[in-house]
């Protein structure tokens, strides 16, 4: 049986200082952690209602309204789109089903497509070149419309390994616009080589 939030909170406060701040983990041993210097944990907040997710129930869903408008590749059931602007990592694209659903509501036919598609998008991102690893991530606390992140970590930059790559993405200077567009075009071309539609975004 799951632990109620009140119990978790009580248990955590017992390990926290009087302000509710938990001790720091051994950051000095985390060579991929992007920050150094004086840090402290935030005070742990008490349990609260789950905040609503964007597009909950399919109403006013940003992704549904967007359609192919920002897609670099799509087919009848799936869309691959980038972020709105360049960021620190060489490629970030997001895979969405066209239909509004979360992972637990994905229709069986789409479930069967998902495995091959995850592999296909990962390979397409890797095809850009100079990519050390493609991280495939699904969180889902922000937007209800199912989405998988593909985050490319630059090759031969071992300090950027692991889940902190998502933070390094905000720390590194944004990719030059031209290279960003060229990378996205390469991803779209590779995806299009196995079917679907490539959407030209000027790369
Ligand atoms: Zn939606």
Coordinates of C-alpha atoms in Angstrom, one line a residue, residues 32-151:
X32 CA 27.8 15.9 -13.4
X33 CA 26.0 18.3 -11.1
X34 CA 26.1 21.7 -12.8
X35 CA 26.4 23.9 -9.7
X36 CA 28.9 24.5 -6.9
X37 CA 29.2 26.8 -4.0
X38 CA 26.8 27.4 -1.1
X39 CA 23.5 25.7 -1.7
X40 CA 20.7 24.7 0.5
X41 CA 17.6 22.6 0.0
X42 CA 14.2 24.3 -0.2
X43 CA 12.0 23.9 2.8
X44 CA 9.7 20.9 2.1
X45 CA 6.1 22.1 1.6
X46 CA 3.2 20.2 3.2
X47 CA 0.9 17.9 1.2
X48 CA -1.5 19.7 -1.2
X49 CA -4.0 18.9 -3.9
X50 CA -2.6 17.8 -7.2
X51 CA -2.4 20.9 -9.4
X52 CA -4.4 20.5 -12.7
X53 CA -2.3 19.6 -15.8
X54 CA -2.4 21.7 -19.0
X55 CA -5.1 20.4 -21.4
X56 CA -6.7 18.2 -18.7
X57 CA -9.5 16.2 -20.2
X58 CA -8.6 17.5 -23.6
X59 CA -10.0 20.9 -23.0
X60 CA -7.9 23.9 -24.2
X61 CA -5.1 21.5 -24.9
X62 CA -2.2 23.4 -26.4
X63 CA -0.9 20.3 -28.3
X64 CA -4.3 19.4 -29.8
X65 CA -4.7 23.1 -31.0
X66 CA -1.1 23.1 -32.5
X67 CA -1.7 20.2 -34.9
X68 CA 1.2 20.2 -37.4
X69 CA 2.0 23.9 -37.0
X70 CA 5.3 23.3 -35.3
X71 CA 6.0 19.7 -36.5
X72 CA 9.2 18.7 -38.2
X73 CA 7.7 15.3 -39.0
X74 CA 4.3 13.7 -38.7
X75 CA 2.2 10.8 -39.9
X76 CA -1.5 10.0 -39.5
X77 CA -1.1 9.2 -35.8
X78 CA 2.1 10.9 -34.5
X79 CA 3.9 14.2 -34.5
X80 CA 7.5 15.1 -33.7
X81 CA 8.1 18.8 -32.8
X82 CA 11.0 20.8 -31.4
X83 CA 11.1 23.4 -28.7
X84 CA 10.1 26.9 -29.7
X85 CA 13.7 28.1 -29.8
X86 CA 17.3 26.8 -29.6
X87 CA 18.5 25.7 -26.2
X88 CA 21.9 24.4 -24.9
X89 CA 21.7 20.8 -26.1
X90 CA 22.2 20.1 -29.8
X91 CA 18.7 18.5 -30.3
X92 CA 15.6 18.3 -28.3
X93 CA 12.4 17.0 -30.0
X94 CA 9.2 15.8 -28.5
X95 CA 7.0 12.9 -29.8
X96 CA 3.3 13.2 -29.4
X97 CA 0.3 11.1 -30.4
X98 CA -2.1 13.2 -32.5
X99 CA -5.0 12.0 -30.4
X100 CA -5.4 13.5 -26.9
X101 CA -4.6 10.9 -24.3
X102 CA -2.0 10.0 -21.7
X103 CA 0.1 6.9 -21.6
X104 CA -2.5 4.9 -19.7
X105 CA -5.2 5.9 -22.3
X106 CA -3.1 5.2 -25.4
X107 CA -5.2 3.1 -27.8
X108 CA -3.9 -0.5 -28.4
X109 CA -3.0 0.2 -32.0
X110 CA -0.9 3.2 -31.0
X111 CA 0.7 1.2 -28.2
X112 CA 1.9 -1.3 -30.8
X113 CA 3.5 1.6 -32.8
X114 CA 5.1 3.2 -29.9
X115 CA 8.0 0.8 -29.4
X116 CA 9.3 1.0 -33.0
X117 CA 8.7 4.7 -33.0
X118 CA 10.8 5.4 -29.9
X119 CA 13.7 3.5 -31.5
X120 CA 13.1 5.3 -34.8
X121 CA 13.1 8.8 -33.3
X122 CA 16.2 8.0 -31.1
X123 CA 18.1 6.9 -34.2
X124 CA 17.0 10.0 -36.1
X125 CA 18.3 12.3 -33.4
X126 CA 21.5 10.3 -33.2
X127 CA 21.9 10.7 -37.0
X128 CA 22.7 14.4 -36.5
X129 CA 26.2 13.4 -35.6
X130 CA 28.5 14.3 -32.6
X131 CA 25.8 12.9 -30.3
X132 CA 27.0 11.0 -27.3
X133 CA 23.6 9.7 -26.1
X134 CA 19.9 10.3 -26.7
X135 CA 17.9 10.5 -23.5
X136 CA 14.3 9.4 -23.9
X137 CA 12.2 10.8 -21.1
X138 CA 8.5 10.9 -20.2
X139 CA 7.4 12.9 -17.1
X140 CA 3.9 14.2 -17.7
X141 CA 3.3 16.5 -14.7
X142 CA 3.0 19.6 -16.8
X143 CA 0.8 18.6 -19.8
X144 CA -1.7 15.8 -19.9
X145 CA -1.3 15.2 -23.7
X146 CA 1.2 12.3 -23.8
X147 CA 4.7 13.4 -24.8
X148 CA 8.2 11.8 -24.9
X149 CA 11.3 14.0 -24.8
X150 CA 14.3 13.1 -26.8
X151 CA 17.3 15.0 -25.5

